[in-house]
Amino acid sequence: MLCTLPLVGTRAQSPSNVLTFSGTFDTAHAYGAGCTTFSGPFVVPAGEARIIVNVDATVPTNDLALTLVDSQGQPIHTEDTGVGNEVFDYEGSPVPAGSYKVYVCASANPLAPFQQPNTYTGTFTYNDTAVSSGCPANFTPTLPAAPKDAGPKIGYENFEAPGQLTTITQTSSGAYTVEYLGRSAVEPSIGANWQTGVINYKSDLEALFVTFGSNGLANWVNRRAPTSQFIDSDPIGFTDRQTGRVFVSELTLLSPDTVKISYTDDDGRTWVPDQTGGIGSAVDHETIGGGVYRQDLNGVPPVVVPPHSPTYPNAVYYCSQDLETALCSRSDDGGLTYGPSIPMYVATQCGGLHGHVKVAPDGTIYVPNRDCNGTQSVVVSQDNGVTWAIQPVNTCTYAAKPSLVGQGDDPAVTIDAAGRVYFAFSNFGTSAGVAVSEDKGKTWRNISDVGAAYGVHNVAFPTATSGDAGRAAVAFYGSSTPNGTTTGNSNDTTFTGVWHLYIAHTFDGGNTWTTSDATPNMPMQRGGLLRGGGGDVVRNLADFFDMTVDQQGRVLVGYANGCAGGPCSQAAATAHGNAYTVTATIARQSSGRRMLAAFDPTAPTSVPGMPSVTQRRVNGLVYLGWNQADTGNLPITKYSILRSTTTGAETALANISGSQTSYTDTTATDPTKTYYYKVVAFNRVGKSLPSNEVAAPYVGTTCDGLIIHQNQPDHPEATGGYILSVAPQGPVPTPAPTPPAGSLVPQLLIDYIAVAEPASMPGYFAFRMKVGNLSTLPPNSRWRIAWDYSPRTAPDTEIYYVGMTMGDAGTQSTFEYGTLADAGVPAVLLLSETPINPAAQGSYLPDGTITINVPKADVGNPQVGDLLGAIGGKTITGDTPETKTLERSTTFVDHTFIKGNSDNSYPAATYTVAGNVVCAQPTPSPTPKKKPH
């Protein structure tokens, strides 16, 4: 028999109704077949509504089972559905009082041999709160439109991370190489340090810290945490406003108990690793939150503040889901160590996936869930994470229906300074719902649709933040195109709509709302947006984004732009395809009332916000387009276009009407020059600050080849660099290593890739790759260009490729094109080639130029204006018969071209189909100069 023992080595919460235990289990026998190892007895008093037992094997692959036995020695239930973790929720009205035991035994059908140590830890929890119940849920696809706020609208400016090539010691592909800053911004988190004013943006392995200068522009720097290491999944960030402490975390694919967390108190200049690997983390959907401890001495039982660190005032919560069960643990020493993982719910109550944990000003904890017994809900703890109650979002007139698009998406929750709860959700997947509660989720009011003002018919990934009493904001991706037989399914590549970032605000506790389109003139995603898991091209934005409030009450939204760059953002509404980018972007409030009333503007109008500008230079023309998400609540009277051939020296080129948000420069015709542009907006109050500068270098023509991506001169591929197998050693910053003799293979080093539509070859694309040289061809090697495009008539096809192949030494090279698809290797981005034509037209030159001609009809038949997205190049050598059709999609060169099927290059590697037309150059015109005064 095993005794009940507290966990050691952690600051664990241990009130009377959460009992921790540990022991060694019998690996030779299952329960009822000779197993005698148990923990207990656990005494449960009368009147309790449920018992939750959670057991974790020390070795996650040790397949154990738990059996709950009552005071008469009769088994209540055996839980044997997991491997190294089992959770059982026993509910009654109430559960019988008495002594219970937990038998921990071998699974009746263990999946693998047991490994030492055969130990386990667990929690036995009882409480008097079961699933909330009330009136029946009334689900309606259409919610009432949110009553409109009578005040001025809220304006925003958009800031993309600069496309800086940065040297790093490790990428999410496991390589020691380079990457473009903020170009793999999957599932971003954003936080504001109210002590310093610095904004942090967490995604992938990067921790980006952002400041805004007097010129209005953003400065981005990457200060990665030491625990942000390959292999990662579900990165998350959290900033405690009160203390300024920033936490960043990653899981390791779908492995339990592998969370990697660090925190910083100086905006990333130094980091402290947390209890890495020690938290009983689950496998997915992690979230971190924190805030004050809750105390209620009049509660039954009383809630008291537990002993905690004298140097850090707040609690830190880490929650994650284990496919079916969701767990939450608390740190009482600022995040250094964590207590036991306590189940918030089990699969019979709620779906495993949940949103992000939030802590109210009084210490109440909220975790939103998209499906608890069929209704979107919040899971609430009023005793510092010890016990949890499920509160469905239901007014009895309307209820929050889980999304029916794809696998749905997570709701969000936020709490204002008065403790009012705001719940943001995707109702049926087609409307942007909000609801308000004043009693910690027990009852709800004012369920309405904050996207109705823009005619939104598809909604994804809601998020929420708040400030003073009565002030909150929610954001979501929305499309005004409905699902239908002619418009397609918004969850896949058949969808014909586009997506915008919408932000809704309330200043009266959710009675009225004002919604802003933060990307009004150029979309942030084209085509489908996958809700759920998988590797489809339309999953480039993954599962969520985030928003926060800075110390002056501005709302900031950290999102990923899936349609970055001029070709995608400026494409016609009828264009098919997308850029499939994942570009780190912040929408920052620039006008209107704030979340903190003390910083509200004194006037309802203001100068305009800065435009957010994109460019594309094609066939002698430079096309500019921009988002104007802040008019200052006045009509824009004009835009001034500035241009120069030197960065930072722009002068006036043209003035255009305030009704235009695009401009075509017909005079930028010198192919030896790069043209630089800025745009300034005017209204009757004044003018905006100059926009972000965009550079338009000459990149060729669609007749001879438009360069889609070219490695910079300092890129290792351009300088003969090579991938390192171990981290470089030396002083900080680490010096660039010298490649060993004989390691350079110029035939495999890519200079650029290009796409052409020669007028002499109607109906054909010409794909071109330039490498160092091809004076000789290394045997068993491949040169590949791949791109994302899903044909209108074959939506299951998503990626095409072209390439040259060299077999054994002495053989002739061949050329081919075909399709790429997931090779089916779990947790690895491995693609498999299926040739369409293994004997395509192609050639190569000794100078390293490879050209392959492809009939458009064979690769989806894209039409004029359509987009070929995420165009990437890779070279592969050392092929074997087993690997000659496989492409590892996160190799060295791939990291700055395309990773997986998303674009993480800079600039965005997108080609706009122009047609096989003759390319004519207009007559050059001199750059205008400033007029003398």
XYZ file of N, CA, C and O in Angstrom, residues 774-879:
424
model
N 27.112 25.432 -63.056
C 26.767 24.054 -63.397
C 27.777 23.512 -64.397
O 27.428 22.822 -65.357
N 29.047 23.856 -64.150
C 30.103 23.320 -65.023
C 30.155 21.809 -64.933
O 30.509 21.125 -65.900
N 29.825 21.280 -63.788
C 29.623 19.842 -63.602
C 28.362 19.667 -62.770
O 27.965 20.563 -62.014
N 27.731 18.515 -62.905
C 26.516 18.245 -62.141
C 26.815 17.193 -61.073
O 27.220 16.074 -61.414
N 26.636 17.536 -59.807
C 26.851 16.527 -58.753
C 25.835 15.409 -58.907
O 24.641 15.660 -59.138
N 26.257 14.165 -58.799
C 25.321 13.049 -58.994
C 24.277 12.979 -57.893
O 24.458 13.500 -56.795
N 23.168 12.319 -58.215
C 22.084 12.072 -57.256
C 21.624 13.355 -56.571
O 21.519 13.435 -55.352
N 21.371 14.359 -57.408
C 20.985 15.678 -56.906
C 19.748 16.170 -57.639
O 19.440 15.739 -58.758
N 19.032 17.109 -56.966
C 17.831 17.701 -57.549
C 17.840 19.211 -57.319
O 18.326 19.695 -56.306
N 17.274 19.918 -58.299
C 17.065 21.355 -58.223
C 15.569 21.586 -58.386
O 14.966 21.194 -59.395
N 14.912 22.218 -57.414
C 13.465 22.274 -57.404
C 12.950 23.700 -57.144
O 13.496 24.441 -56.318
N 11.867 24.045 -57.834
C 11.062 25.234 -57.550
C 9.647 24.750 -57.286
O 9.106 23.954 -58.056
N 9.045 25.209 -56.197
C 7.687 24.805 -55.850
C 6.850 26.047 -55.566
O 7.384 27.097 -55.208
N 5.530 25.923 -55.744
C 4.644 27.048 -55.458
C 3.266 26.535 -55.053
O 2.890 25.407 -55.354
N 2.546 27.404 -54.336
C 1.189 27.097 -53.898
C 0.198 27.644 -54.916
O 0.191 28.850 -55.208
N -0.638 26.769 -55.448
C -1.766 27.182 -56.289
C -2.732 26.019 -56.350
O -2.348 24.900 -56.693
N -3.960 26.277 -55.984
C -4.971 25.230 -55.990
C -5.942 25.498 -57.128
O -6.639 26.519 -57.123
N -5.999 24.630 -58.121
C -6.860 24.893 -59.280
C -8.324 25.021 -58.882
O -8.798 24.373 -57.945
N -9.043 25.836 -59.606
C -10.472 25.993 -59.349
C -11.203 24.669 -59.512
O -12.200 24.408 -58.840
N -10.728 23.837 -60.431
C -11.411 22.580 -60.728
C -10.842 21.384 -59.971
O -11.363 20.281 -60.087
N -9.762 21.579 -59.215
C -9.136 20.469 -58.472
C -8.617 20.996 -57.148
O -7.409 21.090 -56.933
N -9.516 21.345 -56.223
C -9.079 22.012 -54.982
C -8.210 21.152 -54.085
O -7.545 21.689 -53.197
N -8.193 19.830 -54.264
C -7.352 18.993 -53.413
C -5.878 19.082 -53.805
O -5.006 18.659 -53.037
N -5.592 19.589 -54.998
C -4.207 19.845 -55.394
C -3.829 21.236 -54.908
O -4.537 22.199 -55.172
N -2.711 21.332 -54.202
C -2.364 22.615 -53.588
C -0.954 23.092 -53.917
O -0.682 24.287 -53.835
N -0.031 22.182 -54.225
C 1.359 22.579 -54.445
C 1.874 21.911 -55.717
O 1.699 20.699 -55.906
N 2.526 22.715 -56.564
C 3.175 22.203 -57.774
C 4.687 22.392 -57.659
O 5.170 23.208 -56.860
N 5.421 21.649 -58.487
C 6.875 21.817 -58.524
C 7.375 21.621 -59.946
O 6.718 20.977 -60.785
N 8.527 22.211 -60.226
C 9.291 21.925 -61.443
C 10.726 21.672 -61.009
O 11.149 22.100 -59.921
N 11.495 20.987 -61.834
C 12.866 20.779 -61.420
C 13.712 20.014 -62.413
O 13.224 19.412 -63.374
N 14.999 20.060 -62.155
C 15.999 19.276 -62.868
C 16.511 18.203 -61.924
O 16.664 18.445 -60.713
N 16.779 17.014 -62.471
C 17.262 15.895 -61.685
C 18.513 15.326 -62.332
O 18.575 15.156 -63.552
N 19.524 15.050 -61.526
C 20.736 14.364 -61.971
C 20.840 13.049 -61.220
O 20.808 13.025 -59.986
N 20.898 11.950 -61.949
C 21.006 10.642 -61.335
C 22.452 10.265 -61.078
O 23.266 11.088 -60.639
N 22.782 9.015 -61.360
C 24.147 8.548 -61.149
C 25.121 9.297 -62.048
O 24.751 9.820 -63.117
N 26.390 9.345 -61.613
C 27.436 9.984 -62.413
C 27.475 9.353 -63.798
O 27.363 8.133 -63.960
N 27.619 10.222 -64.812
C 27.691 9.726 -66.182
C 26.363 9.674 -66.894
O 26.313 9.443 -68.106
N 25.250 9.868 -66.194
C 23.937 9.872 -66.833
C 23.561 11.287 -67.235
O 24.218 12.264 -66.861
N 22.484 11.415 -68.007
C 22.012 12.708 -68.459
C 21.000 13.269 -67.462
O 20.217 12.525 -66.863
N 21.013 14.588 -67.310
C 20.019 15.227 -66.456
C 18.654 15.161 -67.123
O 18.535 15.107 -68.357
N 17.606 15.179 -66.293
C 16.231 15.188 -66.784
C 15.480 16.344 -66.150
O 15.917 16.916 -65.140
N 14.330 16.662 -66.758
C 13.508 17.775 -66.275
C 12.080 17.270 -66.102
O 11.616 16.412 -66.864
N 11.383 17.814 -65.097
C 10.041 17.330 -64.811
C 9.240 18.401 -64.104
O 9.776 19.409 -63.624
N 7.940 18.181 -64.060
C 7.066 18.983 -63.204
C 5.955 18.081 -62.694
O 5.672 17.021 -63.271
N 5.359 18.488 -61.570
C 4.340 17.642 -60.962
C 3.731 18.306 -59.752
O 3.750 19.535 -59.610
N 3.207 17.491 -58.839
C 2.556 17.988 -57.625
C 3.300 17.501 -56.398
O 3.977 16.471 -56.417
N 3.140 18.263 -55.314
C 3.695 17.902 -54.014
C 2.553 17.705 -53.026
O 1.538 18.404 -53.081
N 2.741 16.753 -52.127
C 1.757 16.520 -51.069
C 2.472 15.973 -49.852
O 3.609 15.490 -49.939
N 1.792 16.064 -48.714
C 2.345 15.557 -47.464
C 2.706 14.081 -47.620
O 1.885 13.267 -48.061
N 3.938 13.738 -47.246
C 4.390 12.351 -47.378
C 3.852 11.455 -46.268
O 4.084 10.243 -46.288
N 3.180 12.045 -45.277
C 2.547 11.233 -44.242
C 3.449 10.824 -43.110
O 3.136 9.902 -42.358
N 4.585 11.518 -42.955
C 5.483 11.228 -41.836
C 5.046 12.088 -40.651
O 5.070 13.311 -40.743
N 4.619 11.501 -39.544
C 4.082 12.287 -38.432
C 5.073 13.319 -37.917
O 6.266 13.031 -37.745
N 4.562 14.537 -37.701
C 5.306 15.623 -37.047
C 6.492 16.117 -37.854
O 7.303 16.879 -37.355
N 6.632 15.711 -39.112
C 7.750 16.150 -39.939
C 7.183 16.704 -41.239
O 6.333 16.076 -41.873
N 7.639 17.889 -41.637
C 7.187 18.484 -42.887
C 7.941 17.854 -44.056
O 8.899 18.402 -44.577
N 7.508 16.674 -44.438
C 8.139 15.930 -45.520
C 7.153 15.853 -46.668
O 6.004 15.419 -46.494
N 7.589 16.278 -47.858
C 6.725 16.313 -49.020
C 7.136 15.241 -50.016
O 8.324 14.917 -50.144
N 6.154 14.722 -50.730
C 6.399 13.661 -51.708
C 6.045 14.173 -53.098
O 4.991 14.788 -53.301
N 6.932 13.916 -54.066
C 6.735 14.359 -55.437
C 5.940 13.323 -56.238
O 6.226 12.128 -56.174
N 4.985 13.816 -57.007
C 4.267 12.981 -57.973
C 4.380 13.653 -59.338
O 3.725 14.673 -59.592
N 5.223 13.141 -60.241
C 5.416 13.806 -61.534
C 4.139 13.810 -62.377
O 3.385 12.832 -62.399
N 3.897 14.938 -63.037
C 2.875 15.016 -64.079
C 3.506 14.711 -65.430
O 2.969 13.960 -66.231
N 4.676 15.295 -65.647
C 5.441 15.050 -66.867
C 6.897 14.848 -66.480
O 7.589 15.816 -66.163
N 7.384 13.602 -66.506
C 8.773 13.353 -66.111
C 9.782 13.653 -67.213
O 10.985 13.476 -67.002
N 9.298 14.103 -68.378
C 10.194 14.416 -69.503
C 9.837 15.794 -70.043
O 9.488 15.957 -71.217
N 9.907 16.806 -69.183
C 9.513 18.157 -69.558
C 10.597 18.843 -70.385
O 11.749 18.383 -70.460
N 10.206 19.985 -71.008
C 11.180 20.805 -71.730
C 12.067 21.534 -70.728
O 11.556 22.232 -69.850
N 13.358 21.409 -70.865
C 14.246 22.093 -69.951
C 15.654 22.140 -70.467
O 16.037 21.406 -71.398
N 16.448 23.020 -69.867
C 17.860 23.143 -70.247
C 18.620 23.770 -69.104
O 18.028 24.354 -68.185
N 19.938 23.642 -69.163
C 20.776 24.346 -68.199
C 22.023 24.839 -68.900
O 22.430 24.311 -69.949
N 22.617 25.862 -68.314
C 23.834 26.451 -68.854
C 24.966 26.303 -67.841
O 24.724 26.237 -66.628
N 26.209 26.261 -68.298
C 27.341 26.140 -67.360
C 27.396 27.265 -66.329
O 27.960 27.087 -65.258
N 26.796 28.447 -66.670
C 26.847 29.554 -65.703
C 25.911 29.342 -64.524
O 25.841 30.164 -63.612
N 25.129 28.225 -64.537
C 24.261 27.907 -63.420
C 22.800 28.209 -63.637
O 22.003 28.102 -62.712
N 22.385 28.586 -64.851
C 21.003 28.921 -65.131
C 20.235 27.689 -65.598
O 20.615 27.050 -66.585
N 19.160 27.363 -64.896
C 18.271 26.255 -65.251
C 16.947 26.853 -65.693
O 16.377 27.706 -64.994
N 16.426 26.413 -66.843
C 15.143 26.885 -67.351
C 14.261 25.690 -67.666
O 14.699 24.745 -68.327
N 13.014 25.734 -67.208
C 12.058 24.656 -67.453
C 10.749 25.280 -67.920
O 10.212 26.179 -67.266
N 10.235 24.816 -69.040
C 9.000 25.331 -69.613
C 7.843 24.401 -69.253
O 7.944 23.179 -69.403
N 6.749 24.994 -68.796
C 5.624 24.217 -68.283
C 4.331 24.729 -68.888
O 4.043 25.934 -68.797
N 3.501 23.872 -69.471
C 2.189 24.319 -69.948
C 1.303 24.735 -68.772
O 1.170 24.009 -67.786
N 0.715 25.909 -68.866
C -0.147 26.377 -67.791
C -1.299 25.417 -67.532
O -1.720 25.219 -66.377
N -1.810 24.807 -68.598
C -2.945 23.900 -68.451
C -2.613 22.693 -67.594
O -3.510 22.071 -67.017
N -1.320 22.349 -67.471
C -0.923 21.188 -66.680
C -0.719 21.513 -65.206
O -0.551 20.600 -64.395
N -0.692 22.792 -64.875
C -0.436 23.178 -63.478
C -1.570 24.060 -62.968
O -1.353 25.101 -62.346
N -2.790 23.627 -63.220
C -3.961 24.303 -62.671
C -4.588 25.342 -63.556
O -5.614 25.915 -63.205
N -3.943 25.672 -64.705
C -4.474 26.647 -65.655
C -4.800 27.985 -64.995
O -5.913 28.504 -65.120
N -3.863 28.590 -64.286
C -4.131 29.896 -63.667
C -4.406 30.952 -64.723
O -3.786 30.972 -65.790
N -5.344 31.846 -64.383
C -5.757 32.890 -65.302
C -5.029 34.201 -65.003
O -4.409 34.373 -63.945
N -5.108 35.138 -65.950
C -4.492 36.448 -65.756
C -5.038 37.078 -64.476
O -6.253 37.112 -64.254
N -4.131 37.544 -63.631
C -4.504 38.133 -62.347
C -4.413 37.173 -61.185
O -4.408 37.605 -60.030
N -4.361 35.860 -61.475
C -4.227 34.877 -60.396
C -2.840 34.956 -59.770
O -1.901 35.524 -60.339
N -2.710 34.354 -58.590
C -1.480 34.439 -57.812
C -0.851 33.061 -57.627
O -1.534 32.128 -57.185
N 0.421 32.949 -57.965
C 1.227 31.800 -57.567
C 1.931 32.210 -56.282
O 2.726 33.150 -56.277
N 1.634 31.548 -55.182
C 2.132 31.985 -53.888
C 3.213 31.088 -53.338
O 3.369 29.930 -53.751
N 3.966 31.620 -52.394
C 4.998 30.856 -51.671
C 5.935 30.140 -52.639
O 6.218 28.951 -52.496
N 6.420 30.876 -53.636
C 7.323 30.283 -54.628
C 8.698 30.124 -53.985
O 9.309 31.105 -53.558
N 9.191 28.917 -53.918
C 10.451 28.660 -53.221
C 11.369 27.759 -54.010
O 10.940 26.966 -54.845
N 12.655 27.901 -53.757
C 13.651 27.046 -54.392
C 14.396 26.227 -53.364
O 14.600 26.652 -52.232
N 14.797 25.034 -53.764
C 15.627 24.211 -52.897
C 16.498 23.316 -53.764
O 16.145 22.982 -54.905
N 17.635 22.949 -53.226
C 18.518 21.983 -53.880
C 18.729 20.828 -52.920
O 18.820 21.014 -51.705
N 18.798 19.623 -53.496
C 18.860 18.403 -52.695
C 19.954 17.524 -53.285
O 20.027 17.353 -54.509
N 20.784 16.971 -52.451
C 21.836 16.097 -52.945
C 21.913 14.862 -52.060
O 21.321 14.806 -50.979
N 22.651 13.859 -52.540
C 22.781 12.623 -51.775
C 21.549 11.748 -51.847
O 21.265 10.980 -50.924
N 20.785 11.854 -52.946
C 19.581 11.038 -53.089
C 19.908 9.550 -53.075
O 20.953 9.111 -53.569
